[in-house]
mmCIF file of C-alpha atoms in Angstrom:
data_model
loop_
_atom_site.group_PDB
_atom_site.id
_atom_site.type_symbol
_atom_site.label_atom_id
_atom_site.label_comp_id
_atom_site.label_asym_id
_atom_site.label_seq_id
_atom_site.Cartn_x
_atom_site.Cartn_y
_atom_site.Cartn_z
ATOM 1 C CA UNK A 1 -27.435 -64.017 -198.359
ATOM 2 C CA UNK A 2 -29.719 -62.478 -200.989
ATOM 3 C CA UNK A 3 -33.397 -63.111 -200.348
ATOM 4 C CA UNK A 4 -36.091 -63.393 -202.975
ATOM 5 C CA UNK A 5 -38.390 -60.341 -203.309
ATOM 6 C CA UNK A 6 -41.287 -60.671 -200.903
ATOM 7 C CA UNK A 7 -39.526 -63.218 -198.687
ATOM 8 C CA UNK A 8 -40.342 -61.342 -195.483
ATOM 9 C CA UNK A 9 -43.927 -60.540 -196.458
ATOM 10 C CA UNK A 10 -44.715 -64.153 -197.308
ATOM 11 C CA UNK A 11 -43.173 -65.436 -194.086
ATOM 12 C CA UNK A 12 -44.906 -62.809 -191.965
ATOM 13 C CA UNK A 13 -48.312 -63.482 -193.518
ATOM 14 C CA UNK A 14 -48.076 -67.257 -193.341
ATOM 15 C CA UNK A 15 -46.781 -67.389 -189.746
ATOM 16 C CA UNK A 16 -49.110 -64.752 -188.328
ATOM 17 C CA UNK A 17 -50.732 -67.204 -185.912
ATOM 18 C CA UNK A 18 -47.805 -66.424 -183.606
ATOM 19 C CA UNK A 19 -48.878 -62.777 -183.609
ATOM 20 C CA UNK A 20 -52.489 -63.739 -182.882
ATOM 21 C CA UNK A 21 -51.356 -65.773 -179.889
ATOM 22 C CA UNK A 22 -48.929 -63.087 -178.808
ATOM 23 C CA UNK A 23 -51.744 -60.554 -178.734
ATOM 24 C CA UNK A 24 -53.864 -62.765 -176.486
ATOM 25 C CA UNK A 25 -50.898 -63.366 -174.192
ATOM 26 C CA UNK A 26 -50.093 -59.652 -174.022
ATOM 27 C CA UNK A 27 -53.651 -58.759 -173.039
ATOM 28 C CA UNK A 28 -53.642 -61.573 -170.498
ATOM 29 C CA UNK A 29 -50.481 -60.244 -168.869
ATOM 30 C CA UNK A 30 -52.021 -56.773 -168.546
ATOM 31 C CA UNK A 31 -55.516 -57.926 -167.676
ATOM 32 C CA UNK A 32 -55.815 -56.393 -164.209
ATOM 33 C CA UNK A 33 -54.395 -53.036 -165.308
ATOM 34 C CA UNK A 34 -56.584 -53.013 -168.413
ATOM 35 C CA UNK A 35 -59.731 -53.779 -166.437
ATOM 36 C CA UNK A 36 -58.923 -50.965 -164.003
ATOM 37 C CA UNK A 37 -58.312 -48.459 -166.823
ATOM 38 C CA UNK A 38 -61.446 -49.505 -168.711
ATOM 39 C CA UNK A 39 -63.559 -49.362 -165.569
ATOM 40 C CA UNK A 40 -62.312 -45.873 -164.748
ATOM 41 C CA UNK A 41 -63.489 -44.738 -168.202
ATOM 42 C CA UNK A 42 -66.682 -46.778 -168.475
ATOM 43 C CA UNK A 43 -68.805 -43.609 -168.820
ATOM 44 C CA UNK A 44 -66.564 -41.904 -171.367
ATOM 45 C CA UNK A 45 -66.244 -42.174 -175.111
ATOM 46 C CA UNK A 46 -63.381 -44.251 -176.513
ATOM 47 C CA UNK A 47 -61.474 -42.526 -179.313
ATOM 48 C CA UNK A 48 -59.425 -44.885 -181.513
ATOM 49 C CA UNK A 49 -56.590 -43.226 -183.427
ATOM 50 C CA UNK A 50 -53.907 -44.326 -185.857
ATOM 51 C CA UNK A 51 -52.235 -43.551 -189.188
ATOM 52 C CA UNK A 52 -52.445 -45.514 -192.415
ATOM 53 C CA UNK A 53 -53.092 -49.170 -191.641
ATOM 54 C CA UNK A 54 -53.690 -48.452 -187.981
ATOM 55 C CA UNK A 55 -56.294 -45.831 -188.885
ATOM 56 C CA UNK A 56 -58.095 -48.606 -190.779
ATOM 57 C CA UNK A 57 -57.681 -50.779 -187.702
ATOM 58 C CA UNK A 58 -59.361 -47.967 -185.741
ATOM 59 C CA UNK A 59 -62.226 -48.041 -188.278
ATOM 60 C CA UNK A 60 -62.652 -51.683 -187.320
ATOM 61 C CA UNK A 61 -62.087 -51.435 -183.578
ATOM 62 C CA UNK A 62 -64.356 -48.478 -182.787
ATOM 63 C CA UNK A 63 -67.635 -49.883 -184.175
ATOM 64 C CA UNK A 64 -66.692 -53.377 -183.024
ATOM 65 C CA UNK A 65 -66.151 -52.204 -179.437
ATOM 66 C CA UNK A 66 -69.257 -50.027 -179.410
ATOM 67 C CA UNK A 67 -71.437 -52.899 -180.608
ATOM 68 C CA UNK A 68 -69.975 -55.239 -178.002
ATOM 69 C CA UNK A 69 -69.934 -52.907 -175.005
ATOM 70 C CA UNK A 70 -72.571 -50.251 -175.658
ATOM 71 C CA UNK A 71 -69.934 -47.607 -174.933
ATOM 72 C CA UNK A 72 -69.713 -44.728 -177.442
ATOM 73 C CA UNK A 73 -66.646 -45.235 -179.641
ATOM 74 C CA UNK A 74 -65.232 -43.343 -182.611
ATOM 75 C CA UNK A 75 -62.236 -43.569 -184.931
ATOM 76 C CA UNK A 76 -60.149 -40.714 -186.318
ATOM 77 C CA UNK A 77 -56.784 -40.266 -188.037
ATOM 78 C CA UNK A 78 -54.154 -39.123 -185.571
ATOM 79 C CA UNK A 79 -53.395 -36.026 -187.669
ATOM 80 C CA UNK A 80 -57.014 -34.853 -187.441
ATOM 81 C CA UNK A 81 -56.925 -35.245 -183.668
ATOM 82 C CA UNK A 82 -53.825 -33.041 -183.480
ATOM 83 C CA UNK A 83 -54.731 -30.265 -185.914
ATOM 84 C CA UNK A 84 -58.535 -30.459 -186.062
ATOM 85 C CA UNK A 85 -59.259 -31.203 -182.417
ATOM 86 C CA UNK A 86 -62.272 -28.932 -182.256
ATOM 87 C CA UNK A 87 -63.983 -30.719 -185.145
ATOM 88 C CA UNK A 88 -63.785 -34.025 -183.278
ATOM 89 C CA UNK A 89 -64.239 -33.192 -179.606
ATOM 90 C CA UNK A 90 -66.648 -30.882 -177.840
ATOM 91 C CA UNK A 91 -65.186 -28.474 -175.278
ATOM 92 C CA UNK A 92 -64.369 -30.316 -172.084
ATOM 93 C CA UNK A 93 -64.661 -33.802 -173.621
ATOM 94 C CA UNK A 94 -62.074 -36.220 -172.238
ATOM 95 C CA UNK A 95 -62.324 -39.568 -174.016
ATOM 96 C CA UNK A 96 -60.184 -42.593 -173.346
ATOM 97 C CA UNK A 97 -57.722 -42.576 -176.228
ATOM 98 C CA UNK A 98 -56.808 -45.939 -177.762
ATOM 99 C CA UNK A 99 -53.659 -45.304 -179.800
ATOM 100 C CA UNK A 100 -52.799 -47.925 -182.420
ATOM 101 C CA UNK A 101 -49.257 -47.990 -183.794
ATOM 102 C CA UNK A 102 -47.034 -50.804 -185.013
ATOM 103 C CA UNK A 103 -43.788 -48.987 -184.162
ATOM 104 C CA UNK A 104 -44.892 -46.674 -181.376
ATOM 105 C CA UNK A 105 -42.799 -43.970 -183.052
ATOM 106 C CA UNK A 106 -45.221 -42.456 -185.581
ATOM 107 C CA UNK A 107 -45.020 -38.718 -184.998
ATOM 108 C CA UNK A 108 -48.678 -37.893 -185.699
ATOM 109 C CA UNK A 109 -49.948 -40.425 -183.155
ATOM 110 C CA UNK A 110 -47.509 -39.288 -180.480
ATOM 111 C CA UNK A 111 -48.526 -35.689 -181.110
ATOM 112 C CA UNK A 112 -52.218 -36.590 -180.908
ATOM 113 C CA UNK A 113 -51.804 -38.394 -177.591
ATOM 114 C CA UNK A 114 -49.827 -35.488 -176.162
ATOM 115 C CA UNK A 115 -52.456 -33.018 -177.382
ATOM 116 C CA UNK A 116 -55.204 -34.992 -175.662
ATOM 117 C CA UNK A 117 -53.167 -35.437 -172.484
ATOM 118 C CA UNK A 118 -53.202 -31.641 -172.231
ATOM 119 C CA UNK A 119 -57.018 -31.940 -172.038
ATOM 120 C CA UNK A 120 -56.751 -34.457 -169.204
ATOM 121 C CA UNK A 121 -57.217 -37.603 -171.303
ATOM 122 C CA UNK A 122 -55.581 -40.929 -170.627
ATOM 123 C CA UNK A 123 -54.301 -43.183 -173.406
ATOM 124 C CA UNK A 124 -54.040 -46.909 -173.954
ATOM 125 C CA UNK A 125 -51.521 -47.917 -176.615
ATOM 126 C CA UNK A 126 -51.664 -51.134 -178.635
ATOM 127 C CA UNK A 127 -48.380 -51.697 -180.430
ATOM 128 C CA UNK A 128 -45.649 -54.202 -181.225
ATOM 129 C CA UNK A 129 -43.135 -52.352 -179.050
ATOM 130 C CA UNK A 130 -43.261 -51.117 -175.462
ATOM 131 C CA UNK A 131 -40.188 -48.886 -174.972
ATOM 132 C CA UNK A 132 -41.261 -46.058 -177.262
ATOM 133 C CA UNK A 133 -42.196 -42.396 -177.191
ATOM 134 C CA UNK A 134 -45.839 -43.386 -177.600
ATOM 135 C CA UNK A 135 -45.765 -45.842 -174.714
ATOM 136 C CA UNK A 136 -44.168 -43.199 -172.511
ATOM 137 C CA UNK A 137 -46.995 -40.805 -173.375
ATOM 138 C CA UNK A 138 -49.635 -43.424 -172.512
ATOM 139 C CA UNK A 139 -51.026 -44.711 -169.242
ATOM 140 C CA UNK A 140 -50.751 -48.345 -170.359
ATOM 141 C CA UNK A 141 -49.294 -50.235 -173.331
ATOM 142 C CA UNK A 142 -50.226 -53.630 -174.723
ATOM 143 C CA UNK A 143 -47.107 -54.697 -176.633
ATOM 144 C CA UNK A 144 -47.047 -57.637 -179.053
ATOM 145 C CA UNK A 145 -43.418 -58.442 -179.942
ATOM 146 C CA UNK A 146 -44.582 -61.426 -182.017
ATOM 147 C CA UNK A 147 -46.125 -58.943 -184.440
ATOM 148 C CA UNK A 148 -42.851 -57.242 -185.377
ATOM 149 C CA UNK A 149 -41.958 -57.257 -189.058
ATOM 150 C CA UNK A 150 -39.063 -56.867 -191.488
ATOM 151 C CA UNK A 151 -41.362 -55.849 -194.347
ATOM 152 C CA UNK A 152 -42.691 -52.304 -194.530
ATOM 153 C CA UNK A 153 -46.300 -53.241 -195.322
ATOM 154 C CA UNK A 154 -48.174 -54.273 -192.190
ATOM 155 C CA UNK A 155 -49.543 -57.815 -192.140
ATOM 156 C CA UNK A 156 -48.861 -59.867 -189.004
ATOM 157 C CA UNK A 157 -48.599 -56.686 -186.921
ATOM 158 C CA UNK A 158 -52.035 -55.535 -188.071
ATOM 159 C CA UNK A 159 -53.511 -58.967 -187.316
ATOM 160 C CA UNK A 160 -52.030 -59.082 -183.824
ATOM 161 C CA UNK A 161 -53.194 -55.583 -182.944
ATOM 162 C CA UNK A 162 -56.664 -56.439 -184.268
ATOM 163 C CA UNK A 163 -56.975 -59.417 -181.933
ATOM 164 C CA UNK A 164 -55.624 -57.337 -179.057
ATOM 165 C CA UNK A 165 -58.311 -54.710 -179.731
ATOM 166 C CA UNK A 166 -60.973 -57.447 -179.692
ATOM 167 C CA UNK A 167 -59.654 -58.833 -176.418
ATOM 168 C CA UNK A 168 -59.628 -55.370 -174.850
ATOM 169 C CA UNK A 169 -63.237 -54.912 -175.990
ATOM 170 C CA UNK A 170 -64.114 -58.253 -174.401
ATOM 171 C CA UNK A 171 -62.604 -57.074 -171.104
ATOM 172 C CA UNK A 172 -64.577 -53.829 -171.314
ATOM 173 C CA UNK A 173 -67.754 -55.844 -171.855
ATOM 174 C CA UNK A 174 -66.915 -58.461 -169.206
ATOM 175 C CA UNK A 175 -67.366 -61.060 -171.944
ATOM 176 C CA UNK A 176 -65.364 -64.134 -170.967
ATOM 177 C CA UNK A 177 -67.073 -66.153 -173.690
ATOM 178 C CA UNK A 178 -65.527 -63.977 -176.382
ATOM 179 C CA UNK A 179 -62.095 -64.321 -174.769
ATOM 180 C CA UNK A 180 -62.494 -68.089 -174.919
ATOM 181 C CA UNK A 181 -63.500 -67.908 -178.597
ATOM 182 C CA UNK A 182 -60.527 -65.683 -179.444
ATOM 183 C CA UNK A 183 -58.218 -68.216 -177.812
ATOM 184 C CA UNK A 184 -59.252 -70.768 -180.463
ATOM 185 C CA UNK A 185 -58.220 -68.610 -183.415
ATOM 186 C CA UNK A 186 -54.462 -69.366 -183.610
ATOM 187 C CA UNK A 187 -55.245 -73.043 -184.107
ATOM 188 C CA UNK A 188 -57.266 -72.225 -187.243
ATOM 189 C CA UNK A 189 -54.612 -70.202 -189.057
ATOM 190 C CA UNK A 190 -52.424 -72.831 -190.714
ATOM 191 C CA UNK A 191 -55.195 -74.678 -192.523
ATOM 192 C CA UNK A 192 -56.929 -71.443 -193.510
ATOM 193 C CA UNK A 193 -53.747 -70.037 -195.036
ATOM 194 C CA UNK A 194 -53.088 -73.288 -196.906
ATOM 195 C CA UNK A 195 -56.561 -73.101 -198.487
ATOM 196 C CA UNK A 196 -56.302 -69.380 -199.298
ATOM 197 C CA UNK A 197 -52.869 -69.379 -200.946
ATOM 198 C CA UNK A 198 -53.674 -71.191 -204.236
ATOM 199 C CA UNK A 199 -56.772 -69.049 -204.784
ATOM 200 C CA UNK A 200 -54.766 -65.899 -204.164
ATOM 201 C CA UNK A 201 -51.957 -66.967 -206.464
ATOM 202 C CA UNK A 202 -54.343 -67.679 -209.342
ATOM 203 C CA UNK A 203 -56.338 -64.475 -209.002
ATOM 204 C CA UNK A 204 -53.504 -62.199 -207.940
ATOM 205 C CA UNK A 205 -51.415 -62.898 -211.030
ATOM 206 C CA UNK A 206 -54.270 -62.295 -213.485
ATOM 207 C CA UNK A 207 -53.365 -59.050 -215.252
ATOM 208 C CA UNK A 208 -56.745 -58.963 -216.995
ATOM 209 C CA UNK A 209 -57.922 -57.453 -213.707
ATOM 210 C CA UNK A 210 -57.490 -53.677 -213.890
ATOM 211 C CA UNK A 211 -59.480 -52.428 -210.878
ATOM 212 C CA UNK A 212 -60.238 -53.949 -207.480
ATOM 213 C CA UNK A 213 -62.952 -53.105 -204.970
ATOM 214 C CA UNK A 214 -63.236 -54.487 -201.442
ATOM 215 C CA UNK A 215 -66.661 -54.526 -199.795
ATOM 216 C CA UNK A 216 -67.405 -54.798 -196.079
ATOM 217 C CA UNK A 217 -70.267 -53.903 -193.732
ATOM 218 C CA UNK A 218 -70.011 -52.613 -190.166
ATOM 219 C CA UNK A 219 -66.598 -53.273 -188.603
ATOM 220 C CA UNK A 220 -65.591 -55.263 -191.701
ATOM 221 C CA UNK A 221 -65.475 -51.994 -193.633
ATOM 222 C CA UNK A 222 -62.279 -51.231 -191.701
ATOM 223 C CA UNK A 223 -60.800 -54.502 -192.944
ATOM 224 C CA UNK A 224 -61.919 -53.742 -196.503
ATOM 225 C CA UNK A 225 -60.072 -50.425 -196.198
ATOM 226 C CA UNK A 226 -56.944 -52.167 -194.928
ATOM 227 C CA UNK A 227 -57.140 -54.699 -197.783
ATOM 228 C CA UNK A 228 -57.211 -51.774 -200.196
ATOM 229 C CA UNK A 229 -54.082 -50.147 -198.819
ATOM 230 C CA UNK A 230 -52.245 -53.500 -198.862
ATOM 231 C CA UNK A 231 -53.104 -53.916 -202.544
ATOM 232 C CA UNK A 232 -52.007 -50.368 -203.331
ATOM 233 C CA UNK A 233 -48.755 -50.568 -201.359
ATOM 234 C CA UNK A 234 -47.585 -53.980 -202.445
ATOM 235 C CA UNK A 235 -48.739 -54.157 -206.072
ATOM 236 C CA UNK A 236 -49.341 -50.521 -207.160
ATOM 237 C CA UNK A 237 -52.891 -51.473 -208.171
ATOM 238 C CA UNK A 238 -56.006 -49.334 -208.363
ATOM 239 C CA UNK A 239 -58.184 -50.385 -205.431
ATOM 240 C CA UNK A 240 -60.992 -48.875 -203.345
ATOM 241 C CA UNK A 241 -63.071 -49.900 -200.315
ATOM 242 C CA UNK A 242 -66.830 -49.464 -199.991
ATOM 243 C CA UNK A 243 -69.613 -50.404 -197.663
ATOM 244 C CA UNK A 244 -71.684 -53.047 -199.438
ATOM 245 C CA UNK A 245 -74.830 -51.019 -199.898
ATOM 246 C CA UNK A 246 -72.971 -47.816 -200.790
ATOM 247 C CA UNK A 247 -71.403 -49.429 -203.837
ATOM 248 C CA UNK A 248 -74.729 -49.164 -205.666
ATOM 249 C CA UNK A 249 -74.664 -45.366 -205.318
ATOM 250 C CA UNK A 250 -72.432 -44.413 -208.231
ATOM 251 C CA UNK A 251 -69.394 -46.727 -208.160
ATOM 252 C CA UNK A 252 -71.452 -49.462 -209.845
ATOM 253 C CA UNK A 253 -70.816 -47.542 -213.087
ATOM 254 C CA UNK A 254 -67.198 -48.789 -213.062
ATOM 255 C CA UNK A 255 -68.100 -52.471 -213.110
ATOM 256 C CA UNK A 256 -67.113 -54.659 -216.066
ATOM 257 C CA UNK A 257 -65.082 -57.810 -216.720
ATOM 258 C CA UNK A 258 -61.859 -55.991 -215.788
ATOM 259 C CA UNK A 259 -63.230 -55.253 -212.308
ATOM 260 C CA UNK A 260 -62.558 -57.633 -209.421
ATOM 261 C CA UNK A 261 -64.818 -57.297 -206.386
ATOM 262 C CA UNK A 262 -63.631 -58.949 -203.160
ATOM 263 C CA UNK A 263 -66.544 -59.237 -200.753
ATOM 264 C CA UNK A 264 -65.968 -59.709 -197.017
ATOM 265 C CA UNK A 265 -69.332 -61.298 -196.381
ATOM 266 C CA UNK A 266 -70.927 -60.816 -192.974
ATOM 267 C CA UNK A 267 -73.559 -62.923 -191.286
ATOM 268 C CA UNK A 268 -75.714 -60.124 -189.887
ATOM 269 C CA UNK A 269 -76.310 -58.385 -193.250
ATOM 270 C CA UNK A 270 -75.946 -61.357 -195.551
ATOM 271 C CA UNK A 271 -79.369 -61.121 -197.198
ATOM 272 C CA UNK A 272 -78.699 -57.545 -198.327
ATOM 273 C CA UNK A 273 -75.090 -58.223 -199.301
ATOM 274 C CA UNK A 274 -76.182 -61.095 -201.526
ATOM 275 C CA UNK A 275 -78.564 -58.664 -203.206
ATOM 276 C CA UNK A 276 -75.560 -56.520 -204.172
ATOM 277 C CA UNK A 277 -73.949 -59.626 -205.708
ATOM 278 C CA UNK A 278 -76.900 -59.962 -208.086
ATOM 279 C CA UNK A 279 -76.361 -56.401 -209.333
ATOM 280 C CA UNK A 280 -72.617 -56.975 -209.743
ATOM 281 C CA UNK A 281 -73.127 -60.163 -211.742
ATOM 282 C CA UNK A 282 -75.536 -58.439 -214.117
ATOM 283 C CA UNK A 283 -72.826 -55.889 -214.899
ATOM 284 C CA UNK A 284 -70.061 -58.432 -215.441
ATOM 285 C CA UNK A 285 -68.003 -58.098 -212.256
ATOM 286 C CA UNK A 286 -65.654 -60.871 -211.259
ATOM 287 C CA UNK A 287 -66.658 -61.772 -207.697
ATOM 288 C CA UNK A 288 -64.554 -63.238 -204.893
ATOM 289 C CA UNK A 289 -66.299 -64.036 -201.614
ATOM 290 C CA UNK A 290 -64.665 -64.536 -198.213
ATOM 291 C CA UNK A 291 -66.872 -65.389 -195.274
ATOM 292 C CA UNK A 292 -67.980 -67.975 -192.759
ATOM 293 C CA UNK A 293 -70.596 -70.683 -193.263
ATOM 294 C CA UNK A 294 -70.868 -70.320 -197.052
ATOM 295 C CA UNK A 295 -72.169 -73.793 -197.862
ATOM 296 C CA UNK A 296 -75.463 -72.503 -199.272
ATOM 297 C CA UNK A 297 -74.014 -69.553 -201.175
ATOM 298 C CA UNK A 298 -75.989 -69.112 -204.424
ATOM 299 C CA UNK A 299 -74.510 -68.187 -207.798
ATOM 300 C CA UNK A 300 -71.187 -68.405 -209.605
ATOM 301 C CA UNK A 301 -68.012 -66.748 -208.382
ATOM 302 C CA UNK A 302 -64.401 -66.232 -209.376
ATOM 303 C CA UNK A 303 -63.479 -67.822 -206.046
ATOM 304 C CA UNK A 304 -65.048 -68.572 -202.674
ATOM 305 C CA UNK A 305 -63.141 -69.006 -199.427
ATOM 306 C CA UNK A 306 -65.201 -70.358 -196.557
ATOM 307 C CA UNK A 307 -63.495 -69.575 -193.259
ATOM 308 C CA UNK A 308 -64.905 -72.843 -191.877
ATOM 309 C CA UNK A 309 -64.808 -71.533 -188.307
ATOM 310 C CA UNK A 310 -67.147 -72.985 -185.712
ATOM 311 C CA UNK A 311 -67.185 -69.642 -183.943
ATOM 312 C CA UNK A 312 -69.610 -66.726 -183.593
ATOM 313 C CA UNK A 313 -69.239 -63.883 -186.075
ATOM 314 C CA UNK A 314 -67.803 -61.506 -183.496
ATOM 315 C CA UNK A 315 -64.729 -63.756 -183.060
ATOM 316 C CA UNK A 316 -63.934 -64.205 -186.762
ATOM 317 C CA UNK A 317 -62.714 -60.893 -188.268
ATOM 318 C CA UNK A 318 -58.990 -61.739 -188.197
ATOM 319 C CA UNK A 319 -59.688 -64.814 -190.340
ATOM 320 C CA UNK A 320 -60.397 -62.556 -193.340
ATOM 321 C CA UNK A 321 -56.873 -61.119 -193.268
ATOM 322 C CA UNK A 322 -54.684 -63.928 -194.664
ATOM 323 C CA UNK A 323 -56.681 -64.019 -197.899
ATOM 324 C CA UNK A 324 -56.547 -60.283 -198.602
ATOM 325 C CA UNK A 325 -52.889 -60.039 -197.591
ATOM 326 C CA UNK A 326 -51.818 -62.948 -199.806
ATOM 327 C CA UNK A 327 -53.838 -61.553 -202.712
ATOM 328 C CA UNK A 328 -51.796 -58.338 -202.559
ATOM 329 C CA UNK A 329 -48.576 -60.338 -202.167
ATOM 330 C CA UNK A 330 -49.193 -62.520 -205.235
ATOM 331 C CA UNK A 331 -50.283 -59.574 -207.367
ATOM 332 C CA UNK A 332 -47.033 -57.810 -206.469
ATOM 333 C CA UNK A 333 -44.938 -60.882 -207.276
ATOM 334 C CA UNK A 334 -46.782 -61.319 -210.575
ATOM 335 C CA UNK A 335 -45.871 -57.743 -211.483
ATOM 336 C CA UNK A 336 -42.208 -58.186 -210.635
ATOM 337 C CA UNK A 337 -42.435 -55.953 -207.556
ATOM 338 C CA UNK A 338 -41.016 -56.456 -204.069
ATOM 339 C CA UNK A 339 -43.864 -56.413 -201.524
ATOM 340 C CA UNK A 340 -41.311 -56.179 -198.710
ATOM 341 C CA UNK A 341 -40.291 -52.702 -199.843
ATOM 342 C CA UNK A 342 -43.266 -50.922 -201.434
ATOM 343 C CA UNK A 343 -42.434 -47.826 -203.454
ATOM 344 C CA UNK A 344 -42.388 -44.601 -201.398
ATOM 345 C CA UNK A 345 -43.343 -46.441 -198.163
ATOM 346 C CA UNK A 346 -41.374 -46.377 -194.885
ATOM 347 C CA UNK A 347 -41.696 -48.360 -191.663
ATOM 348 C CA UNK A 348 -42.787 -45.381 -189.529
ATOM 349 C CA UNK A 349 -43.340 -41.763 -190.516
ATOM 350 C CA UNK A 350 -41.471 -39.281 -188.364
ATOM 351 C CA UNK A 351 -41.980 -35.555 -188.841
ATOM 352 C CA UNK A 352 -39.496 -32.705 -188.710
ATOM 353 C CA UNK A 353 -41.848 -29.785 -188.359
ATOM 354 C CA UNK A 354 -44.352 -30.076 -191.191
ATOM 355 C CA UNK A 355 -42.103 -32.316 -193.267
ATOM 356 C CA UNK A 356 -41.326 -36.021 -193.205
ATOM 357 C CA UNK A 357 -37.824 -36.884 -192.073
ATOM 358 C CA UNK A 358 -35.670 -38.276 -194.848
#
């Protein structure tokens, strides 16, 4: 049977609640082992590593976990850990490594974990698979089979691993309230996706848009970065991520009516983020806002998606993902591309020496 282009991507995005639940179940099954590992490293830095989308997940998970737990946390690309170890770690440093990988077979992440094991580090892997070279190099693996995908671009896998990283942070903090809040998320997905899809279809297929910027503050910057790579992979569009306040420092010169700005609005910095909106409007940007509790949002926008979640901000990050994933999907479909098989993209990069395996 011949499937329509993007069939897998659309299904994986719109059914990702199963991955959210699978992540919570996977952490629950490993709870005792996770608590023991986290307790043994409570006085050490956590180093989050990944490649591509999972590096952007690390850019979310490290500041999120540090803010929640007070433990020092950093994110780095796996390749930098392997070949630039001395620029990241002081002599004798032995952080807990949190390795993020959809497949568990990405060469750079396996190499990074093995390099750090030689220093005496332990590793926790968050993945969609558990019988992998990465899991065998790690002390413990949280595997989310519900996150596995047919499409090359990560969507439901990224979402599941994000929730797993939040749940692990909650365990490190001893925060049972956050675990309870995370448990409510899968029940919110279907209605949220149904409200996001028509907005995404309308905006995504508008070829008057030539450039796209995603804005996010704090941990949401990692999600803005992931949204950018989804747009690039699926639709071959020009897209960039920025911290909200940084966008004023030069990139504002690009703004005109051909420029779409997708803002992942926070609650903690909202006053300052809304100030950036005023500058963008004055320069003609087309503004899309995604955030929670937006009933009093001032001004005119291309579109507004209120997450409508009766949850604290720290529980809500995954709710931003369906909108940005569907926006990339619909832009790809509008351009006659297949988001399931982005150009020049593979499921997992494996190296043969310095070169990618063909």
